[in-house]
Amino acid sequence: MAVNTQVKLLKKEKLKEDVMKFTCLTPEIASTAVPGQFIEIKVSKTFEPFLRRPISIFNIEKDKNLIEFIFQIKGRGTSFLSEVEEGEYIDVVGPLGDGVFNIKQCKNIAIIGGGIGIFPLYELAKENIDNISINTYLGFRSKQFVLLEEEFKKVSTKLIISTDDGTYGNNGYAIDYLKSDFDKLNFDGIFACGPLPMLQKVKEFADSKNIYCQLSLEQRMACGIGACMGCSVKLNTNNDTIQYARVCKNGPVFESNKIDI
Ligand SMILES: Cc1cc2nc3c(=O)[nH]c(=O)nc-3n(C[C@H](O)[C@H](O)[C@H](O)COP(=O)(O)OP(=O)(O)OC[C@H]3O[C@@H](n4cnc5c(N)ncnc54)[C@H](O)[C@@H]3O)c2cc1C
Ligand code: FES
């Protein structure tokens, strides 16, 4: 269950000029969090900015009462957050999200992430690598944006890094490498997070092949707790009715064939 708590920032690392990794002490969140969940962060001590910012949980260390999250400094909110110093406390609500990653009976899965969407996929791979085969496809725009290669190597049976411009790893889009591996590896599940065009391609492929597939959506959020419908996603229905789900409450992870993106 989600709690509103003060988490202590133990370690602050700069992964890139504009990408920070925070390690936080929080027994309440670490003890219940599962892969795919996120937290809502109050980024300043004042009411400015008013809205909390959603950030995925990257790593959970239950025995140490720690969670880690990684964020890109995009605008005002994440810029404020990047100024918090080690030893200080951050006001957080979490873990959030009823829709989480669920590998069900899968034994041989593909994980696909793009850009800063790769973060929630790490804990999923970490928790399952001892029991199933995990084929990971990570795509970035260019060499300078490549992140967490060593970390994902440790939690993957196979790791393919690709860049859109071919400046690092394989040349082209991650989805094309996943598709070309499918004939020989025959994945029984696909789990994805990243930019919308990538998720649309993953959904199209998985649905056409009837592969169990979950997508983690990073819709812009307002309230973050299911009260405003600001983060709605259209659901697939078998009739003419139009139905929506809330990414913050019912997601952020959805089965690909249940949503219309
Ligand atoms: C469930 C969920 C999990 C997320 N996990 C992570 C994460 O692990 N790491 C991370 O770096 N970011 C993550 N995000 C995105 C992150 O919440 C936004 O980048 C952040 O809220 C921007 O706040 P800001 O005040 O810095 O920028 P703002 O000033 O609010 O916006 C600056 C720019 O960022 C864009 N932006 C804002 N929100 C989003 C969004 N949700 N998706 C794409 N672009 C956005 C705006 O359009 C604008 O161009 C996640 C979002 C969701 C919904
Ligand atoms: S952000 Fe308000 S319902 Fe999701």
PDB file of C-alpha atoms and ligand atoms in Angstrom:
ATOM      1  CA  MET A   1       0.000   0.000   0.000  1.00  0.00           C
ATOM      2  CA  ALA A   2       1.187   3.500  -0.817  1.00  0.00           C
ATOM      3  CA  VAL A   3       2.427   5.701   1.995  1.00  0.00           C
ATOM      4  CA  ASN A   4       3.377   9.350   2.229  1.00  0.00           C
ATOM      5  CA  THR A   5       6.820   9.317   3.748  1.00  0.00           C
ATOM      6  CA  GLN A   6      10.104  11.187   4.065  1.00  0.00           C
ATOM      7  CA  VAL A   7      12.870   9.230   2.359  1.00  0.00           C
ATOM      8  CA  LYS A   8      16.488   9.958   3.198  1.00  0.00           C
ATOM      9  CA  LEU A   9      18.798  10.593   0.249  1.00  0.00           C
ATOM     10  CA  LEU A  10      21.858   8.457   1.007  1.00  0.00           C
ATOM     11  CA  LYS A  11      23.700   8.664  -2.287  1.00  0.00           C
ATOM     12  CA  LYS A  12      23.475  11.017  -5.235  1.00  0.00           C
ATOM     13  CA  GLU A  13      25.253  10.126  -8.477  1.00  0.00           C
ATOM     14  CA  LYS A  14      25.485  11.930 -11.785  1.00  0.00           C
ATOM     15  CA  LEU A  15      25.185   9.312 -14.588  1.00  0.00           C
ATOM     16  CA  LYS A  16      25.225  11.953 -17.352  1.00  0.00           C
ATOM     17  CA  GLU A  17      25.266  15.745 -17.375  1.00  0.00           C
ATOM     18  CA  ASP A  18      21.449  15.726 -17.058  1.00  0.00           C
ATOM     19  CA  VAL A  19      20.758  12.281 -15.530  1.00  0.00           C
ATOM     20  CA  MET A  20      20.881  11.659 -11.768  1.00  0.00           C
ATOM     21  CA  LYS A  21      20.638   8.464  -9.739  1.00  0.00           C
ATOM     22  CA  PHE A  22      19.318   8.725  -6.165  1.00  0.00           C
ATOM     23  CA  THR A  23      19.670   5.969  -3.556  1.00  0.00           C
ATOM     24  CA  CYS A  24      17.158   6.461  -0.740  1.00  0.00           C
ATOM     25  CA  LEU A  25      16.535   4.884   2.635  1.00  0.00           C
ATOM     26  CA  THR A  26      12.849   4.037   2.957  1.00  0.00           C
ATOM     27  CA  PRO A  27      11.818   0.842   4.769  1.00  0.00           C
ATOM     28  CA  GLU A  28       8.096   1.488   4.095  1.00  0.00           C
ATOM     29  CA  ILE A  29       8.435   1.696   0.314  1.00  0.00           C
ATOM     30  CA  ALA A  30      11.263  -0.829  -0.112  1.00  0.00           C
ATOM     31  CA  SER A  31       9.352  -3.500   1.795  1.00  0.00           C
ATOM     32  CA  THR A  32       6.278  -3.458  -0.469  1.00  0.00           C
ATOM     33  CA  ALA A  33       7.426  -2.168  -3.873  1.00  0.00           C
ATOM     34  CA  VAL A  34       7.294  -4.473  -6.902  1.00  0.00           C
ATOM     35  CA  PRO A  35       8.695  -4.083 -10.446  1.00  0.00           C
ATOM     36  CA  GLY A  36       6.793  -1.532 -12.531  1.00  0.00           C
ATOM     37  CA  GLN A  37       5.709   0.720  -9.686  1.00  0.00           C
ATOM     38  CA  PHE A  38       6.574   4.377  -9.329  1.00  0.00           C
ATOM     39  CA  ILE A  39       6.726   7.122  -6.733  1.00  0.00           C
ATOM     40  CA  GLU A  40       5.322  10.653  -6.702  1.00  0.00           C
ATOM     41  CA  ILE A  41       7.930  13.112  -5.507  1.00  0.00           C
ATOM     42  CA  LYS A  42       7.409  16.522  -3.922  1.00  0.00           C
ATOM     43  CA  VAL A  43      10.327  18.256  -5.552  1.00  0.00           C
ATOM     44  CA  SER A  44      10.570  21.339  -3.343  1.00  0.00           C
ATOM     45  CA  LYS A  45       9.880  22.330   0.255  1.00  0.00           C
ATOM     46  CA  THR A  46       7.409  25.028  -0.875  1.00  0.00           C
ATOM     47  CA  PHE A  47       4.151  24.757  -2.874  1.00  0.00           C
ATOM     48  CA  GLU A  48       6.018  25.750  -6.021  1.00  0.00           C
ATOM     49  CA  PRO A  49       5.838  23.664  -8.143  1.00  0.00           C
ATOM     50  CA  PHE A  50       2.589  22.379  -6.690  1.00  0.00           C
ATOM     51  CA  LEU A  51       2.314  19.022  -8.461  1.00  0.00           C
ATOM     52  CA  ARG A  52       4.417  16.026  -7.500  1.00  0.00           C
ATOM     53  CA  ARG A  53       6.527  14.419 -10.240  1.00  0.00           C
ATOM     54  CA  PRO A  54       6.165  10.693 -11.073  1.00  0.00           C
ATOM     55  CA  ILE A  55       9.413   8.706 -11.279  1.00  0.00           C
ATOM     56  CA  SER A  56       9.789   4.929 -11.719  1.00  0.00           C
ATOM     57  CA  ILE A  57      11.428   2.764  -9.121  1.00  0.00           C
ATOM     58  CA  PHE A  58      14.641   1.539 -10.739  1.00  0.00           C
ATOM     59  CA  ASN A  59      16.039  -0.796  -8.072  1.00  0.00           C
ATOM     60  CA  ILE A  60      14.647  -2.237  -4.842  1.00  0.00           C
ATOM     61  CA  GLU A  61      16.931  -3.564  -2.085  1.00  0.00           C
ATOM     62  CA  LYS A  62      14.490  -4.961   0.474  1.00  0.00           C
ATOM     63  CA  ASP A  63      17.179  -6.290   2.835  1.00  0.00           C
ATOM     64  CA  LYS A  64      18.817  -2.837   2.995  1.00  0.00           C
ATOM     65  CA  ASN A  65      15.532  -0.849   3.072  1.00  0.00           C
ATOM     66  CA  LEU A  66      16.617   1.026  -0.049  1.00  0.00           C
ATOM     67  CA  ILE A  67      15.105   2.075  -3.322  1.00  0.00           C
ATOM     68  CA  GLU A  68      16.896   3.725  -6.218  1.00  0.00           C
ATOM     69  CA  PHE A  69      15.468   5.927  -8.926  1.00  0.00           C
ATOM     70  CA  ILE A  70      17.029   7.623 -11.924  1.00  0.00           C
ATOM     71  CA  PHE A  71      15.747  10.781 -13.540  1.00  0.00           C
ATOM     72  CA  GLN A  72      16.546  13.105 -16.377  1.00  0.00           C
ATOM     73  CA  ILE A  73      16.525  16.810 -15.586  1.00  0.00           C
ATOM     74  CA  LYS A  74      13.799  17.999 -17.948  1.00  0.00           C
ATOM     75  CA  GLY A  75      12.163  21.084 -16.506  1.00  0.00           C
ATOM     76  CA  ARG A  76      11.600  22.932 -13.263  1.00  0.00           C
ATOM     77  CA  GLY A  77      10.522  19.981 -11.134  1.00  0.00           C
ATOM     78  CA  THR A  78      13.384  17.636 -11.899  1.00  0.00           C
ATOM     79  CA  SER A  79      15.780  20.558 -11.725  1.00  0.00           C
ATOM     80  CA  PHE A  80      14.663  21.298  -8.124  1.00  0.00           C
ATOM     81  CA  LEU A  81      14.977  17.607  -7.305  1.00  0.00           C
ATOM     82  CA  SER A  82      18.543  17.467  -8.606  1.00  0.00           C
ATOM     83  CA  GLU A  83      19.503  20.050  -5.975  1.00  0.00           C
ATOM     84  CA  VAL A  84      18.628  17.862  -2.978  1.00  0.00           C
ATOM     85  CA  GLU A  85      21.822  16.946  -1.114  1.00  0.00           C
ATOM     86  CA  GLU A  86      22.899  13.656   0.450  1.00  0.00           C
ATOM     87  CA  GLY A  87      21.549  13.367   4.006  1.00  0.00           C
ATOM     88  CA  GLU A  88      18.447  15.457   3.236  1.00  0.00           C
ATOM     89  CA  TYR A  89      14.896  14.090   3.201  1.00  0.00           C
ATOM     90  CA  ILE A  90      12.486  13.993   0.238  1.00  0.00           C
ATOM     91  CA  ASP A  91       8.687  13.875   0.564  1.00  0.00           C
ATOM     92  CA  VAL A  92       7.495  10.869  -1.449  1.00  0.00           C
ATOM     93  CA  VAL A  93       4.215   9.006  -1.980  1.00  0.00           C
ATOM     94  CA  GLY A  94       4.612   5.390  -3.012  1.00  0.00           C
ATOM     95  CA  PRO A  95       4.846   2.738  -4.132  1.00  0.00           C
ATOM     96  CA  LEU A  96       2.139   3.621  -6.674  1.00  0.00           C
ATOM     97  CA  GLY A  97       0.457   1.744  -9.499  1.00  0.00           C
ATOM     98  CA  ASP A  98      -1.942  -1.195  -9.359  1.00  0.00           C
ATOM     99  CA  GLY A  99      -0.883  -2.309 -12.841  1.00  0.00           C
ATOM    100  CA  VAL A 100       2.588  -3.782 -12.483  1.00  0.00           C
ATOM    101  CA  PHE A 101       4.843  -6.151 -14.392  1.00  0.00           C
ATOM    102  CA  ASN A 102       3.701  -9.750 -14.150  1.00  0.00           C
ATOM    103  CA  ILE A 103       5.676 -12.396 -16.017  1.00  0.00           C
ATOM    104  CA  LYS A 104       3.001 -15.043 -15.286  1.00  0.00           C
ATOM    105  CA  GLN A 105       4.217 -18.425 -16.611  1.00  0.00           C
ATOM    106  CA  CYS A 106       6.756 -16.954 -19.064  1.00  0.00           C
ATOM    107  CA  LYS A 107      10.111 -18.711 -19.344  1.00  0.00           C
ATOM    108  CA  ASN A 108      11.777 -16.835 -22.183  1.00  0.00           C
ATOM    109  CA  ILE A 109      11.025 -13.140 -22.336  1.00  0.00           C
ATOM    110  CA  ALA A 110      12.103 -10.068 -24.270  1.00  0.00           C
ATOM    111  CA  ILE A 111      12.547  -6.793 -22.456  1.00  0.00           C
ATOM    112  CA  ILE A 112      12.638  -3.684 -24.596  1.00  0.00           C
ATOM    113  CA  GLY A 113      13.351  -0.149 -23.453  1.00  0.00           C
ATOM    114  CA  GLY A 114      14.023   3.155 -25.122  1.00  0.00           C
ATOM    115  CA  GLY A 115      15.938   6.159 -23.742  1.00  0.00           C
ATOM    116  CA  ILE A 116      14.954   7.152 -20.225  1.00  0.00           C
ATOM    117  CA  GLY A 117      12.149   4.553 -20.399  1.00  0.00           C
ATOM    118  CA  ILE A 118      14.595   1.773 -19.570  1.00  0.00           C
ATOM    119  CA  PHE A 119      14.585   2.431 -15.789  1.00  0.00           C
ATOM    120  CA  PRO A 120      11.511   0.440 -14.611  1.00  0.00           C
ATOM    121  CA  LEU A 121      12.680  -2.616 -16.591  1.00  0.00           C
ATOM    122  CA  TYR A 122      15.805  -3.186 -14.501  1.00  0.00           C
ATOM    123  CA  GLU A 123      14.096  -4.487 -11.362  1.00  0.00           C
ATOM    124  CA  LEU A 124      11.899  -6.778 -13.482  1.00  0.00           C
ATOM    125  CA  ALA A 125      15.000  -8.344 -15.050  1.00  0.00           C
ATOM    126  CA  LYS A 126      16.880  -8.480 -11.742  1.00  0.00           C
ATOM    127  CA  GLU A 127      14.098 -10.321  -9.918  1.00  0.00           C
ATOM    128  CA  ASN A 128      13.725 -12.968 -12.644  1.00  0.00           C
ATOM    129  CA  ILE A 129      17.172 -13.592 -14.143  1.00  0.00           C
ATOM    130  CA  ASP A 130      17.864 -16.630 -11.928  1.00  0.00           C
ATOM    131  CA  ASN A 131      14.759 -18.446 -13.200  1.00  0.00           C
ATOM    132  CA  ILE A 132      14.036 -17.490 -16.794  1.00  0.00           C
ATOM    133  CA  SER A 133      15.758 -16.411 -19.997  1.00  0.00           C
ATOM    134  CA  ILE A 134      15.838 -12.636 -20.392  1.00  0.00           C
ATOM    135  CA  ASN A 135      16.657 -11.099 -23.769  1.00  0.00           C
ATOM    136  CA  THR A 136      17.090  -7.352 -23.404  1.00  0.00           C
ATOM    137  CA  TYR A 137      16.902  -4.785 -26.208  1.00  0.00           C
ATOM    138  CA  LEU A 138      17.793  -1.210 -25.281  1.00  0.00           C
ATOM    139  CA  GLY A 139      17.597   1.592 -27.806  1.00  0.00           C
ATOM    140  CA  PHE A 140      19.053   5.097 -27.591  1.00  0.00           C
ATOM    141  CA  ARG A 141      19.208   8.024 -29.968  1.00  0.00           C
ATOM    142  CA  SER A 142      22.994   8.200 -30.060  1.00  0.00           C
ATOM    143  CA  LYS A 143      26.143   7.060 -28.223  1.00  0.00           C
ATOM    144  CA  GLN A 144      26.063   9.960 -25.769  1.00  0.00           C
ATOM    145  CA  PHE A 145      22.650   8.860 -24.436  1.00  0.00           C
ATOM    146  CA  VAL A 146      23.551   5.211 -23.735  1.00  0.00           C
ATOM    147  CA  LEU A 147      22.909   4.357 -20.070  1.00  0.00           C
ATOM    148  CA  LEU A 148      23.257   1.407 -17.677  1.00  0.00           C
ATOM    149  CA  GLU A 149      24.843  -1.055 -20.112  1.00  0.00           C
ATOM    150  CA  GLU A 150      26.854  -2.848 -17.398  1.00  0.00           C
ATOM    151  CA  GLU A 151      23.877  -2.993 -15.019  1.00  0.00           C
ATOM    152  CA  PHE A 152      21.575  -4.544 -17.644  1.00  0.00           C
ATOM    153  CA  LYS A 153      24.298  -6.974 -18.779  1.00  0.00           C
ATOM    154  CA  LYS A 154      24.291  -8.495 -15.274  1.00  0.00           C
ATOM    155  CA  VAL A 155      20.534  -9.121 -15.341  1.00  0.00           C
ATOM    156  CA  SER A 156      20.148 -10.308 -18.935  1.00  0.00           C
ATOM    157  CA  THR A 157      20.789 -13.610 -20.694  1.00  0.00           C
ATOM    158  CA  LYS A 158      21.403 -11.604 -23.846  1.00  0.00           C
ATOM    159  CA  LEU A 159      21.744  -7.822 -24.217  1.00  0.00           C
ATOM    160  CA  ILE A 160      21.493  -5.885 -27.470  1.00  0.00           C
ATOM    161  CA  ILE A 161      22.178  -2.148 -27.390  1.00  0.00           C
ATOM    162  CA  SER A 162      21.265  -0.142 -30.440  1.00  0.00           C
ATOM    163  CA  THR A 163      21.478   3.501 -31.413  1.00  0.00           C
ATOM    164  CA  ASP A 164      19.286   5.233 -34.006  1.00  0.00           C
ATOM    165  CA  ASP A 165      22.359   6.722 -35.717  1.00  0.00           C
ATOM    166  CA  GLY A 166      24.651   3.694 -35.305  1.00  0.00           C
ATOM    167  CA  THR A 167      27.239   5.568 -33.207  1.00  0.00           C
ATOM    168  CA  TYR A 168      27.228   2.799 -30.560  1.00  0.00           C
ATOM    169  CA  GLY A 169      26.197  -0.851 -30.530  1.00  0.00           C
ATOM    170  CA  ASN A 170      23.921  -1.990 -33.321  1.00  0.00           C
ATOM    171  CA  ASN A 171      22.630   0.455 -35.885  1.00  0.00           C
ATOM    172  CA  GLY A 172      18.878   1.171 -35.870  1.00  0.00           C
ATOM    173  CA  TYR A 173      15.855   0.614 -33.669  1.00  0.00           C
ATOM    174  CA  ALA A 174      15.689  -1.848 -30.762  1.00  0.00           C
ATOM    175  CA  ILE A 175      12.328  -3.203 -31.967  1.00  0.00           C
ATOM    176  CA  ASP A 176      13.889  -4.368 -35.258  1.00  0.00           C
ATOM    177  CA  TYR A 177      16.470  -6.472 -33.360  1.00  0.00           C
ATOM    178  CA  LEU A 178      13.757  -7.927 -31.152  1.00  0.00           C
ATOM    179  CA  LYS A 179      11.699  -8.805 -34.235  1.00  0.00           C
ATOM    180  CA  SER A 180      14.602 -10.434 -36.047  1.00  0.00           C
ATOM    181  CA  ASP A 181      15.448 -12.545 -32.960  1.00  0.00           C
ATOM    182  CA  PHE A 182      11.863 -13.689 -32.513  1.00  0.00           C
ATOM    183  CA  ASP A 183      12.014 -16.467 -35.121  1.00  0.00           C
ATOM    184  CA  LYS A 184      14.894 -18.219 -33.360  1.00  0.00           C
ATOM    185  CA  LEU A 185      14.203 -17.263 -29.718  1.00  0.00           C
ATOM    186  CA  ASN A 186      10.404 -17.538 -29.737  1.00  0.00           C
ATOM    187  CA  PHE A 187       9.729 -15.266 -26.743  1.00  0.00           C
ATOM    188  CA  ASP A 188       6.654 -16.102 -24.688  1.00  0.00           C
ATOM    189  CA  GLY A 189       6.427 -12.591 -23.236  1.00  0.00           C
ATOM    190  CA  ILE A 190       7.462  -9.034 -24.102  1.00  0.00           C
ATOM    191  CA  PHE A 191       7.819  -6.220 -21.549  1.00  0.00           C
ATOM    192  CA  ALA A 192       8.385  -2.663 -22.702  1.00  0.00           C
ATOM    193  CA  CYS A 193       8.815   0.917 -21.578  1.00  0.00           C
ATOM    194  CA  GLY A 194       9.891   3.879 -23.662  1.00  0.00           C
ATOM    195  CA  PRO A 195       8.681   6.559 -26.042  1.00  0.00           C
ATOM    196  CA  LEU A 196       5.176   6.174 -27.489  1.00  0.00           C
ATOM    197  CA  PRO A 197       6.262   5.386 -31.088  1.00  0.00           C
ATOM    198  CA  MET A 198       8.370   2.502 -29.749  1.00  0.00           C
ATOM    199  CA  LEU A 199       5.516   1.192 -27.599  1.00  0.00           C
ATOM    200  CA  GLN A 200       3.132   1.377 -30.569  1.00  0.00           C
ATOM    201  CA  LYS A 201       5.519  -0.747 -32.645  1.00  0.00           C
ATOM    202  CA  VAL A 202       5.973  -3.248 -29.799  1.00  0.00           C
ATOM    203  CA  LYS A 203       2.210  -3.512 -29.354  1.00  0.00           C
ATOM    204  CA  GLU A 204       1.608  -3.979 -33.079  1.00  0.00           C
ATOM    205  CA  PHE A 205       4.192  -6.780 -33.236  1.00  0.00           C
ATOM    206  CA  ALA A 206       3.135  -8.562 -30.034  1.00  0.00           C
ATOM    207  CA  ASP A 207      -0.592  -8.359 -30.787  1.00  0.00           C
ATOM    208  CA  SER A 208      -0.097  -9.600 -34.361  1.00  0.00           C
ATOM    209  CA  LYS A 209       1.873 -12.624 -33.105  1.00  0.00           C
ATOM    210  CA  ASN A 210      -0.430 -13.141 -30.130  1.00  0.00           C
ATOM    211  CA  ILE A 211       2.446 -12.841 -27.650  1.00  0.00           C
ATOM    212  CA  TYR A 212       1.672 -11.914 -24.046  1.00  0.00           C
ATOM    213  CA  CYS A 213       2.921  -8.319 -23.770  1.00  0.00           C
ATOM    214  CA  GLN A 214       2.941  -5.618 -21.113  1.00  0.00           C
ATOM    215  CA  LEU A 215       3.680  -1.943 -21.737  1.00  0.00           C
ATOM    216  CA  SER A 216       4.594   0.599 -19.085  1.00  0.00           C
ATOM    217  CA  LEU A 217       3.165   4.019 -20.005  1.00  0.00           C
ATOM    218  CA  GLU A 218       4.715   7.303 -18.902  1.00  0.00           C
ATOM    219  CA  GLN A 219       1.746   9.604 -19.476  1.00  0.00           C
ATOM    220  CA  ARG A 220       1.926  13.149 -18.124  1.00  0.00           C
ATOM    221  CA  MET A 221       0.236  13.192 -14.712  1.00  0.00           C
ATOM    222  CA  ALA A 222      -1.531  15.781 -12.584  1.00  0.00           C
ATOM    223  CA  CYS A 223      -2.873  14.388  -9.301  1.00  0.00           C
ATOM    224  CA  GLY A 224      -1.045  11.044  -9.652  1.00  0.00           C
ATOM    225  CA  ILE A 225      -3.512   9.251  -7.381  1.00  0.00           C
ATOM    226  CA  GLY A 226      -6.460   8.490  -9.632  1.00  0.00           C
ATOM    227  CA  ALA A 227      -8.587  11.550  -8.866  1.00  0.00           C
ATOM    228  CA  CYS A 228      -8.450  13.765 -11.964  1.00  0.00           C
ATOM    229  CA  MET A 229      -8.481  11.501 -15.078  1.00  0.00           C
ATOM    230  CA  GLY A 230      -5.601  13.631 -16.383  1.00  0.00           C
ATOM    231  CA  CYS A 231      -3.576  10.578 -17.350  1.00  0.00           C
ATOM    232  CA  SER A 232      -6.277   8.589 -19.151  1.00  0.00           C
ATOM    233  CA  VAL A 233      -5.547   5.956 -21.768  1.00  0.00           C
ATOM    234  CA  LYS A 234      -8.231   4.526 -24.062  1.00  0.00           C
ATOM    235  CA  LEU A 235      -9.098   0.889 -23.546  1.00  0.00           C
ATOM    236  CA  ASN A 236      -9.910  -1.609 -26.280  1.00  0.00           C
ATOM    237  CA  THR A 237     -13.527  -2.650 -26.006  1.00  0.00           C
ATOM    238  CA  ASN A 238     -15.460  -5.301 -27.916  1.00  0.00           C
ATOM    239  CA  ASN A 239     -18.336  -2.911 -28.561  1.00  0.00           C
ATOM    240  CA  ASP A 240     -18.965   0.736 -29.420  1.00  0.00           C
ATOM    241  CA  THR A 241     -18.539   2.016 -25.869  1.00  0.00           C
ATOM    242  CA  ILE A 242     -15.540   4.179 -25.078  1.00  0.00           C
ATOM    243  CA  GLN A 243     -13.718   3.342 -21.877  1.00  0.00           C
ATOM    244  CA  TYR A 244     -10.643   4.830 -20.294  1.00  0.00           C
ATOM    245  CA  ALA A 245      -8.188   3.705 -17.632  1.00  0.00           C
ATOM    246  CA  ARG A 246      -6.015   5.936 -15.461  1.00  0.00           C
ATOM    247  CA  VAL A 247      -2.318   5.336 -15.988  1.00  0.00           C
ATOM    248  CA  CYS A 248      -1.464   6.451 -12.438  1.00  0.00           C
ATOM    249  CA  LYS A 249      -3.983   4.173 -10.738  1.00  0.00           C
ATOM    250  CA  ASN A 250      -4.832   1.279 -13.086  1.00  0.00           C
ATOM    251  CA  GLY A 251      -1.329   1.306 -14.646  1.00  0.00           C
ATOM    252  CA  PRO A 252       1.315   2.342 -15.338  1.00  0.00           C
ATOM    253  CA  VAL A 253       1.721  -1.188 -16.747  1.00  0.00           C
ATOM    254  CA  PHE A 254      -1.006  -2.547 -19.068  1.00  0.00           C
ATOM    255  CA  GLU A 255      -1.360  -5.630 -21.233  1.00  0.00           C
ATOM    256  CA  SER A 256      -0.800  -4.433 -24.799  1.00  0.00           C
ATOM    257  CA  ASN A 257      -4.003  -5.925 -26.233  1.00  0.00           C
ATOM    258  CA  LYS A 258      -6.168  -4.180 -23.601  1.00  0.00           C
ATOM    259  CA  ILE A 259      -5.198  -0.615 -24.546  1.00  0.00           C
ATOM    260  CA  ASP A 260      -5.554   1.616 -27.591  1.00  0.00           C
ATOM    261  CA  ILE A 261      -2.394   3.668 -28.047  1.00  0.00           C
TER     262      ILE A 261
HETATM  263  C1  LIG B   1       4.737   6.584 -14.376  1.00  0.00           C
HETATM  264  C2  LIG B   1       5.867   7.484 -14.794  1.00  0.00           C
HETATM  265  C3  LIG B   1       7.164   7.119 -14.536  1.00  0.00           C
HETATM  266  C4  LIG B   1       8.226   7.951 -14.908  1.00  0.00           C
HETATM  267  N1  LIG B   1       9.492   7.544 -14.632  1.00  0.00           N
HETATM  268  C5  LIG B   1      10.523   8.333 -14.951  1.00  0.00           C
HETATM  269  C6  LIG B   1      11.854   7.942 -14.616  1.00  0.00           C
HETATM  270  O1  LIG B   1      12.097   6.890 -14.021  1.00  0.00           O
HETATM  271  N2  LIG B   1      12.855   8.788 -14.948  1.00  0.00           N
HETATM  272  C7  LIG B   1      12.629   9.967 -15.617  1.00  0.00           C
HETATM  273  O2  LIG B   1      13.586  10.687 -15.914  1.00  0.00           O
HETATM  274  N3  LIG B   1      11.384  10.369 -15.945  1.00  0.00           N
HETATM  275  C8  LIG B   1      10.330   9.592 -15.622  1.00  0.00           C
HETATM  276  N4  LIG B   1       9.050  10.003 -15.922  1.00  0.00           N
HETATM  277  C9  LIG B   1       8.865  11.312 -16.580  1.00  0.00           C
HETATM  278  C10 LIG B   1       8.955  12.412 -15.504  1.00  0.00           C
HETATM  279  O3  LIG B   1       7.851  12.299 -14.626  1.00  0.00           O
HETATM  280  C11 LIG B   1       8.948  13.814 -16.150  1.00  0.00           C
HETATM  281  O4  LIG B   1      10.111  13.961 -16.929  1.00  0.00           O
HETATM  282  C12 LIG B   1       8.931  14.879 -15.081  1.00  0.00           C
HETATM  283  O5  LIG B   1       7.695  14.878 -14.412  1.00  0.00           O
HETATM  284  C13 LIG B   1       9.172  16.247 -15.702  1.00  0.00           C
HETATM  285  O6  LIG B   1       9.008  17.198 -14.667  1.00  0.00           O
HETATM  286  P1  LIG B   1       9.703  18.626 -14.771  1.00  0.00           P
HETATM  287  O7  LIG B   1       9.036  19.523 -13.813  1.00  0.00           O
HETATM  288  O8  LIG B   1      11.185  18.504 -14.677  1.00  0.00           O
HETATM  289  O9  LIG B   1       9.397  19.051 -16.244  1.00  0.00           O
HETATM  290  P2  LIG B   1       8.169  19.931 -16.749  1.00  0.00           P
HETATM  291  O10 LIG B   1       8.560  21.368 -16.612  1.00  0.00           O
HETATM  292  O11 LIG B   1       6.891  19.461 -16.164  1.00  0.00           O
HETATM  293  O12 LIG B   1       8.246  19.511 -18.271  1.00  0.00           O
HETATM  294  C14 LIG B   1       9.474  19.654 -19.005  1.00  0.00           C
HETATM  295  C15 LIG B   1       9.380  18.839 -20.268  1.00  0.00           C
HETATM  296  O13 LIG B   1       9.213  17.452 -19.943  1.00  0.00           O
HETATM  297  C16 LIG B   1       8.102  16.921 -20.633  1.00  0.00           C
HETATM  298  N5  LIG B   1       7.433  15.917 -19.786  1.00  0.00           N
HETATM  299  C17 LIG B   1       6.831  16.121 -18.598  1.00  0.00           C
HETATM  300  N6  LIG B   1       6.284  14.974 -18.138  1.00  0.00           N
HETATM  301  C18 LIG B   1       6.559  14.022 -19.046  1.00  0.00           C
HETATM  302  C19 LIG B   1       6.260  12.635 -19.160  1.00  0.00           C
HETATM  303  N7  LIG B   1       5.521  11.978 -18.255  1.00  0.00           N
HETATM  304  N8  LIG B   1       6.712  11.983 -20.236  1.00  0.00           N
HETATM  305  C20 LIG B   1       7.414  12.615 -21.181  1.00  0.00           C
HETATM  306  N9  LIG B   1       7.739  13.918 -21.143  1.00  0.00           N
HETATM  307  C21 LIG B   1       7.308  14.621 -20.095  1.00  0.00           C
HETATM  308  C22 LIG B   1       7.207  18.117 -20.866  1.00  0.00           C
HETATM  309  O14 LIG B   1       6.357  17.908 -21.994  1.00  0.00           O
HETATM  310  C23 LIG B   1       8.206  19.217 -21.136  1.00  0.00           C
HETATM  311  O15 LIG B   1       8.642  19.183 -22.480  1.00  0.00           O
HETATM  312  C24 LIG B   1       7.975   9.193 -15.576  1.00  0.00           C
HETATM  313  C25 LIG B   1       6.657   9.567 -15.841  1.00  0.00           C
HETATM  314  C26 LIG B   1       5.616   8.727 -15.460  1.00  0.00           C
HETATM  315  C27 LIG B   1       4.219   9.137 -15.737  1.00  0.00           C
HETATM  316  S1  FES B   2      -2.993  11.903 -12.817  1.00  0.00           S
HETATM  317 FE1  FES B   2      -4.953  12.284 -11.945  1.00  0.00          FE
HETATM  318  S2  FES B   2      -6.019  10.455 -12.401  1.00  0.00           S
HETATM  319 FE2  FES B   2      -3.986  10.015 -13.048  1.00  0.00          FE
END
